mmCIF file of C-alpha atoms in Angstrom:
data_model
loop_
_atom_site.group_PDB
_atom_site.id
_atom_site.type_symbol
_atom_site.label_atom_id
_atom_site.label_comp_id
_atom_site.label_asym_id
_atom_site.label_seq_id
_atom_site.Cartn_x
_atom_site.Cartn_y
_atom_site.Cartn_z
ATOM 1 C CA MET V 1 3.483 -75.622 112.500
ATOM 2 C CA THR V 2 1.154 -72.706 113.108
ATOM 3 C CA ASN V 3 2.265 -69.257 114.222
ATOM 4 C CA SER V 4 5.861 -70.121 113.295
ATOM 5 C CA ILE V 5 6.605 -66.580 112.057
ATOM 6 C CA THR V 6 7.591 -63.870 114.505
ATOM 7 C CA ASN V 7 6.581 -60.319 113.574
ATOM 8 C CA ILE V 8 8.301 -57.468 115.378
ATOM 9 C CA ALA V 9 7.498 -53.781 115.186
ATOM 10 C CA GLY V 10 9.681 -51.371 117.064
ATOM 11 C CA TYR V 11 11.556 -48.105 117.210
ATOM 12 C CA GLN V 12 14.165 -46.166 119.096
ATOM 13 C CA PHE V 13 14.656 -42.434 119.027
ATOM 14 C CA LYS V 14 18.399 -41.822 119.154
ATOM 15 C CA THR V 15 20.632 -39.300 117.416
ATOM 16 C CA VAL V 16 22.284 -40.907 114.388
ATOM 17 C CA ALA V 17 25.258 -38.832 113.238
ATOM 18 C CA ASP V 18 26.142 -40.993 110.227
ATOM 19 C CA VAL V 19 22.877 -42.203 108.720
ATOM 20 C CA SER V 20 24.572 -43.631 105.628
ATOM 21 C CA THR V 21 26.861 -45.904 107.636
ATOM 22 C CA VAL V 22 24.078 -47.157 109.878
ATOM 23 C CA HIS V 23 21.898 -47.732 106.820
ATOM 24 C CA MET V 24 24.600 -49.938 105.291
ATOM 25 C CA GLN V 25 25.109 -51.782 108.587
ATOM 26 C CA VAL V 26 21.408 -52.567 108.852
ATOM 27 C CA GLN V 27 21.279 -53.721 105.242
ATOM 28 C CA ALA V 28 24.252 -56.008 105.816
ATOM 29 C CA LEU V 29 22.925 -57.637 108.968
ATOM 30 C CA CYS V 30 19.459 -58.156 107.469
ATOM 31 C CA ALA V 31 21.055 -59.701 104.365
ATOM 32 C CA ARG V 32 22.466 -62.425 106.604
ATOM 33 C CA THR V 33 18.913 -63.498 107.484
ATOM 34 C CA HIS V 34 15.710 -64.432 105.678
ATOM 35 C CA LEU V 35 13.799 -61.557 107.248
ATOM 36 C CA LYS V 36 11.354 -59.470 105.249
ATOM 37 C CA GLY V 37 9.713 -56.172 106.072
ATOM 38 C CA THR V 38 10.729 -52.531 106.305
ATOM 39 C CA VAL V 39 13.399 -50.632 108.217
ATOM 40 C CA PHE V 40 13.727 -46.849 108.229
ATOM 41 C CA VAL V 41 16.889 -45.160 109.481
ATOM 42 C CA SER V 42 16.954 -41.414 110.079
ATOM 43 C CA PRO V 43 18.952 -38.836 112.036
ATOM 44 C CA GLU V 44 16.297 -39.366 114.735
ATOM 45 C CA GLY V 45 16.802 -43.131 115.102
ATOM 46 C CA ILE V 46 15.230 -46.277 113.675
ATOM 47 C CA ASN V 47 11.741 -47.635 112.972
ATOM 48 C CA LEU V 48 11.258 -51.239 111.874
ATOM 49 C CA SER V 49 8.695 -53.893 111.013
ATOM 50 C CA LEU V 50 10.298 -57.274 110.356
ATOM 51 C CA ALA V 51 9.060 -60.840 110.080
ATOM 52 C CA GLY V 52 10.746 -64.229 109.950
ATOM 53 C CA SER V 53 11.894 -67.091 112.121
ATOM 54 C CA ALA V 54 12.523 -66.481 115.816
ATOM 55 C CA THR V 55 16.210 -67.265 115.214
ATOM 56 C CA ASP V 56 16.532 -64.602 112.515
ATOM 57 C CA VAL V 57 14.621 -62.058 114.598
ATOM 58 C CA ASP V 58 16.828 -62.675 117.647
ATOM 59 C CA TYR V 59 19.964 -62.343 115.510
ATOM 60 C CA ALA V 60 18.796 -59.059 113.982
ATOM 61 C CA LEU V 61 17.880 -57.569 117.356
ATOM 62 C CA ASP V 62 21.236 -58.606 118.822
ATOM 63 C CA GLN V 63 23.118 -57.047 115.898
ATOM 64 C CA LEU V 64 21.043 -53.874 116.017
ATOM 65 C CA GLY V 65 22.080 -53.513 119.641
ATOM 66 C CA THR V 66 25.746 -54.505 119.522
ATOM 67 C CA VAL V 67 26.692 -53.229 116.066
ATOM 68 C CA CYS V 68 24.326 -50.317 115.431
ATOM 69 C CA GLY V 69 23.795 -49.143 119.013
ATOM 70 C CA PHE V 70 20.023 -49.583 119.063
ATOM 71 C CA ASP V 71 19.942 -51.419 122.387
ATOM 72 C CA ARG V 72 16.774 -49.834 123.779
ATOM 73 C CA LEU V 73 14.236 -50.640 121.092
ATOM 74 C CA LEU V 74 10.597 -50.425 122.129
ATOM 75 C CA LEU V 75 9.180 -53.583 120.582
ATOM 76 C CA SER V 76 5.855 -55.289 119.995
ATOM 77 C CA ALA V 77 5.770 -58.902 118.842
ATOM 78 C CA THR V 78 2.994 -60.897 117.203
ATOM 79 C CA HIS V 79 2.952 -64.257 115.430
ATOM 80 C CA SER V 80 1.544 -65.550 112.157
ATOM 81 C CA ASP V 81 1.578 -68.597 109.905
ATOM 82 C CA THR V 82 3.279 -66.810 107.015
ATOM 83 C CA ILE V 83 5.512 -63.771 106.480
ATOM 84 C CA PRO V 84 3.215 -60.791 105.777
ATOM 85 C CA PHE V 85 5.747 -58.964 103.597
ATOM 86 C CA LYS V 86 6.860 -59.628 100.034
ATOM 87 C CA ARG V 87 10.398 -58.249 100.361
ATOM 88 C CA LEU V 88 12.926 -56.560 102.613
ATOM 89 C CA LEU V 89 13.248 -52.785 102.296
ATOM 90 C CA VAL V 90 15.850 -50.765 104.214
ATOM 91 C CA LYS V 91 15.634 -47.034 103.551
ATOM 92 C CA THR V 92 16.671 -43.688 104.996
ATOM 93 C CA ARG V 93 14.246 -40.972 105.997
ATOM 94 C CA ARG V 94 14.605 -37.407 107.189
ATOM 95 C CA GLN V 95 12.253 -38.130 110.103
ATOM 96 C CA LEU V 96 10.851 -41.286 111.659
ATOM 97 C CA VAL V 97 7.514 -39.548 112.171
ATOM 98 C CA PRO V 98 6.509 -36.114 110.835
ATOM 99 C CA ASP V 99 6.581 -33.320 113.392
ATOM 100 C CA PRO V 100 3.129 -31.983 114.293
ATOM 101 C CA GLU V 101 4.645 -28.572 113.662
ATOM 102 C CA PRO V 102 6.829 -27.969 110.568
ATOM 103 C CA ASP V 103 9.408 -26.116 112.641
ATOM 104 C CA GLY V 104 9.377 -28.567 115.530
ATOM 105 C CA PRO V 105 7.754 -28.225 118.954
ATOM 106 C CA ALA V 106 7.472 -24.741 120.428
ATOM 107 C CA ARG V 107 9.955 -24.044 123.192
ATOM 108 C CA ASP V 108 8.901 -20.567 124.320
ATOM 109 C CA GLN V 109 7.045 -22.015 127.330
ATOM 110 C CA GLY V 110 9.942 -24.214 128.441
ATOM 111 C CA PRO V 111 10.373 -27.956 127.999
ATOM 112 C CA VAL V 112 7.152 -29.911 127.556
ATOM 113 C CA HIS V 113 6.992 -33.498 128.746
ATOM 114 C CA SER V 114 4.692 -36.490 128.664
ATOM 115 C CA SER V 115 4.999 -39.741 130.579
ATOM 116 C CA TYR V 116 4.576 -43.381 129.664
ATOM 117 C CA ILE V 117 1.669 -45.375 131.020
ATOM 118 C CA THR V 118 1.803 -49.164 130.802
ATOM 119 C CA SER V 119 -1.032 -51.328 129.531
ATOM 120 C CA ASP V 120 -1.409 -52.763 133.031
ATOM 121 C CA GLU V 121 -1.836 -49.333 134.590
ATOM 122 C CA LEU V 122 -4.243 -48.165 131.905
ATOM 123 C CA ARG V 123 -6.419 -51.237 132.475
ATOM 124 C CA ARG V 124 -6.422 -50.502 136.232
ATOM 125 C CA TRP V 125 -7.544 -46.944 135.522
ATOM 126 C CA LEU V 126 -10.304 -48.141 133.205
ATOM 127 C CA SER V 127 -11.449 -50.841 135.635
ATOM 128 C CA ALA V 128 -11.600 -48.292 138.437
ATOM 129 C CA GLY V 129 -13.682 -45.938 136.286
ATOM 130 C CA ARG V 130 -11.108 -43.182 136.546
ATOM 131 C CA GLU V 131 -11.998 -40.009 134.671
ATOM 132 C CA ILE V 132 -9.554 -39.819 131.783
ATOM 133 C CA THR V 133 -9.470 -38.840 128.123
ATOM 134 C CA LEU V 134 -8.323 -41.561 125.733
ATOM 135 C CA LEU V 135 -6.961 -39.843 122.618
ATOM 136 C CA ASP V 136 -6.524 -41.941 119.472
ATOM 137 C CA LEU V 137 -3.696 -40.438 117.402
ATOM 138 C CA ARG V 138 -4.064 -42.856 114.496
ATOM 139 C CA ASN V 139 -5.592 -42.155 111.099
ATOM 140 C CA SER V 140 -9.348 -42.112 110.602
ATOM 141 C CA PHE V 141 -9.545 -45.480 108.851
ATOM 142 C CA GLU V 142 -7.585 -47.090 111.700
ATOM 143 C CA TYR V 143 -9.964 -45.589 114.255
ATOM 144 C CA GLU V 144 -12.976 -46.831 112.314
ATOM 145 C CA LEU V 145 -11.625 -50.399 112.301
ATOM 146 C CA GLY V 146 -11.359 -50.439 116.074
ATOM 147 C CA THR V 147 -10.440 -48.415 119.142
ATOM 148 C CA PHE V 148 -10.818 -48.189 122.902
ATOM 149 C CA ASP V 149 -14.293 -47.743 124.303
ATOM 150 C CA HIS V 150 -15.195 -44.029 124.536
ATOM 151 C CA ALA V 151 -11.942 -42.950 122.846
ATOM 152 C CA THR V 152 -11.695 -39.502 121.262
ATOM 153 C CA HIS V 153 -10.495 -39.165 117.686
ATOM 154 C CA LEU V 154 -9.497 -35.959 115.912
ATOM 155 C CA GLY V 155 -10.545 -36.948 112.397
ATOM 156 C CA LEU V 156 -6.949 -37.148 111.198
ATOM 157 C CA ARG V 157 -6.344 -38.531 107.727
ATOM 158 C CA HIS V 158 -2.623 -38.504 108.511
ATOM 159 C CA PHE V 159 -0.620 -37.874 111.662
ATOM 160 C CA ARG V 160 1.020 -34.787 110.138
ATOM 161 C CA GLU V 161 -2.398 -33.080 110.368
ATOM 162 C CA LEU V 162 -2.242 -33.045 114.185
ATOM 163 C CA LYS V 163 -1.450 -29.331 114.360
ATOM 164 C CA SER V 164 -4.575 -28.516 112.322
ATOM 165 C CA ALA V 165 -6.623 -30.339 114.969
ATOM 166 C CA THR V 166 -5.516 -27.889 117.683
ATOM 167 C CA PRO V 167 -8.983 -26.244 117.901
ATOM 168 C CA ARG V 168 -10.548 -29.661 118.598
ATOM 169 C CA LEU V 169 -7.863 -30.436 121.162
ATOM 170 C CA ALA V 170 -8.607 -27.121 122.867
ATOM 171 C CA ARG V 171 -12.158 -28.324 123.577
ATOM 172 C CA LEU V 172 -10.941 -31.319 125.611
ATOM 173 C CA ALA V 173 -10.813 -31.111 129.403
ATOM 174 C CA LYS V 174 -7.350 -29.956 130.355
ATOM 175 C CA GLU V 175 -7.609 -30.979 134.009
ATOM 176 C CA LYS V 176 -8.307 -34.665 133.305
ATOM 177 C CA PRO V 177 -5.429 -37.068 132.660
ATOM 178 C CA LEU V 178 -5.095 -37.577 128.901
ATOM 179 C CA VAL V 179 -3.720 -40.843 127.485
ATOM 180 C CA THR V 180 -2.555 -40.869 123.868
ATOM 181 C CA PHE V 181 -2.258 -44.125 121.951
ATOM 182 C CA CYS V 182 -1.388 -45.478 118.519
ATOM 183 C CA THR V 183 -0.546 -48.898 117.077
ATOM 184 C CA GLY V 184 2.926 -49.417 118.532
ATOM 185 C CA GLY V 185 3.664 -46.100 120.231
ATOM 186 C CA ILE V 186 5.910 -44.256 117.787
ATOM 187 C CA ARG V 187 3.391 -41.596 116.753
ATOM 188 C CA CYS V 188 2.752 -40.777 120.405
ATOM 189 C CA GLU V 189 6.453 -40.014 120.893
ATOM 190 C CA LYS V 190 5.830 -36.761 119.035
ATOM 191 C CA GLY V 191 2.078 -36.465 119.452
ATOM 192 C CA ALA V 192 1.969 -36.613 123.248
ATOM 193 C CA PRO V 193 4.524 -33.799 123.820
ATOM 194 C CA TYR V 194 2.683 -31.633 121.288
ATOM 195 C CA VAL V 195 -0.617 -32.190 123.100
ATOM 196 C CA ALA V 196 1.095 -31.427 126.417
ATOM 197 C CA SER V 197 2.356 -28.143 124.992
ATOM 198 C CA LEU V 198 -1.271 -26.999 124.634
ATOM 199 C CA GLY V 199 -1.743 -26.765 128.386
ATOM 200 C CA PHE V 200 -3.005 -30.188 129.445
ATOM 201 C CA LYS V 201 -2.195 -30.956 133.071
ATOM 202 C CA GLU V 202 -1.285 -34.647 132.657
ATOM 203 C CA VAL V 203 -0.409 -36.268 129.321
ATOM 204 C CA TYR V 204 0.619 -39.884 128.941
ATOM 205 C CA GLN V 205 1.507 -42.144 126.040
ATOM 206 C CA LEU V 206 0.540 -45.817 126.073
ATOM 207 C CA LYS V 207 3.822 -47.747 126.174
ATOM 208 C CA GLY V 208 3.872 -50.423 123.474
ATOM 209 C CA GLY V 209 0.689 -49.019 121.948
ATOM 210 C CA VAL V 210 -2.473 -50.921 121.137
ATOM 211 C CA LEU V 211 -0.563 -54.090 120.250
ATOM 212 C CA ASP V 212 0.857 -54.422 123.758
ATOM 213 C CA TYR V 213 -2.555 -53.810 125.330
ATOM 214 C CA LEU V 214 -4.344 -56.397 123.160
ATOM 215 C CA LYS V 215 -1.628 -58.966 123.832
ATOM 216 C CA LYS V 216 -2.356 -58.688 127.548
ATOM 217 C CA PHE V 217 -6.039 -57.834 127.844
ATOM 218 C CA LYS V 218 -7.733 -58.832 124.571
ATOM 219 C CA ASP V 219 -11.100 -57.043 124.209
ATOM 220 C CA GLU V 220 -11.305 -55.519 127.683
ATOM 221 C CA TYR V 221 -12.388 -51.911 127.002
ATOM 222 C CA TRP V 222 -11.517 -52.381 123.319
ATOM 223 C CA HIS V 223 -13.820 -52.977 120.346
ATOM 224 C CA GLY V 224 -13.029 -53.912 116.754
ATOM 225 C CA ASP V 225 -9.695 -54.647 115.091
ATOM 226 C CA CYS V 226 -6.268 -53.016 115.033
ATOM 227 C CA PHE V 227 -4.771 -51.976 111.683
ATOM 228 C CA VAL V 228 -1.191 -53.110 111.040
ATOM 229 C CA PHE V 229 1.033 -51.975 108.194
ATOM 230 C CA ASP V 230 1.558 -55.302 106.462
ATOM 231 C CA GLU V 231 -0.348 -57.881 104.422
ATOM 232 C CA ARG V 232 -2.377 -59.025 107.429
ATOM 233 C CA VAL V 233 -4.088 -55.609 107.200
ATOM 234 C CA SER V 234 -5.563 -55.799 110.707
ATOM 235 C CA LEU V 235 -5.534 -57.988 113.808
ATOM 236 C CA ASP V 236 -8.483 -58.891 116.005
ATOM 237 C CA CYS V 237 -8.346 -58.590 119.792
ATOM 238 C CA MET V 238 -6.630 -61.994 119.953
ATOM 239 C CA LEU V 239 -3.923 -60.664 117.578
ATOM 240 C CA ARG V 240 -5.116 -62.960 114.807
ATOM 241 C CA PRO V 241 -4.933 -61.597 111.226
ATOM 242 C CA THR V 242 -8.242 -60.582 109.672
ATOM 243 C CA PHE V 243 -7.017 -59.814 106.114
ATOM 244 C CA THR V 244 -9.655 -57.084 105.973
ATOM 245 C CA ARG V 245 -9.988 -55.541 102.501
ATOM 246 C CA LEU V 246 -9.652 -51.770 102.308
ATOM 247 C CA CYS V 247 -10.471 -49.339 99.508
ATOM 248 C CA ARG V 248 -7.198 -48.492 97.774
ATOM 249 C CA ILE V 249 -8.135 -44.785 97.682
ATOM 250 C CA CYS V 250 -9.889 -43.882 100.946
ATOM 251 C CA GLN V 251 -8.920 -46.927 103.044
ATOM 252 C CA THR V 252 -12.476 -47.620 104.232
ATOM 253 C CA VAL V 253 -13.429 -51.268 104.750
ATOM 254 C CA LEU V 254 -14.824 -52.822 101.581
ATOM 255 C CA GLU V 255 -18.149 -54.627 101.542
ATOM 256 C CA VAL V 256 -18.393 -58.188 100.236
ATOM 257 C CA ASP V 257 -19.592 -57.061 96.794
ATOM 258 C CA GLU V 258 -16.965 -54.295 96.444
ATOM 259 C CA MET V 259 -13.670 -55.018 94.706
ATOM 260 C CA GLN V 260 -10.682 -52.630 94.951
ATOM 261 C CA LEU V 261 -12.737 -49.448 95.435
ATOM 262 C CA CYS V 262 -15.613 -48.626 97.738
ATOM 263 C CA THR V 263 -18.883 -47.439 96.213
ATOM 264 C CA SER V 264 -18.092 -43.765 96.864
ATOM 265 C CA CYS V 265 -14.632 -43.886 95.295
ATOM 266 C CA SER V 266 -15.753 -45.903 92.290
ATOM 267 C CA GLN V 267 -18.499 -43.467 91.268
ATOM 268 C CA PRO V 268 -16.261 -40.759 89.692
ATOM 269 C CA GLU V 269 -14.360 -43.436 87.803
ATOM 270 C CA ALA V 270 -17.573 -45.003 86.561
ATOM 271 C CA ALA V 271 -18.925 -41.613 85.544
ATOM 272 C CA GLY V 272 -15.804 -40.958 83.480
ATOM 273 C CA GLN V 273 -16.383 -44.102 81.465
ATOM 274 C CA THR V 274 -19.973 -43.272 80.461
#
């Protein structure tokens, strides 16, 4: 049977007072299934990418809600023929996503907020030709694989570099609505408020991220593929795995005749062997 594996990616920001206990609870409930993937528990909440049968996924989500208190997970679901993970890994982290600022968001100007925008509403805006800025908060290699038409990217190699991109953000129109997006939405939870703190009038974050949009609208206003953090590597606009090969150093897409390294990354290594 094709597409028999359910893949879920999701998160919930929620204060976790006893990370160690929740970590053990999550390990125990996952051990009662055949799920594989990764789960990160932190004082900020939980971030997960799990794959397995629909029955195991439903059980895990129920237990995460009733036992661990994560009953408001923001989830994206895709399907595949096989499990795209080799093992199950449940770990603790200090943060789910690095803060754009090492000391946390500035508060001297009062609370800074952003709002969610659904995929349906974003498509309506795009169809109507509304003047907006689409800001891709993903890494450079993700942007190069695919993004929304006319999206702006900040040249980030990693999300934690967002603060260093402040001068580029300052050049964007502050009066136009600005919509941030990433794969599943978690990076925008911190990225959108930081952008809003720089004086933008309206800042939104795409609820459910790119995965939710592609599930509903395929390639409408989107071009290329969407990188995912598992063995499928990336998904096309129909959410089918592409198994794209990436350079293990710079993460650029490899050409047919390139092996583990792209031409640029293999040159220093080759030079060292001569």
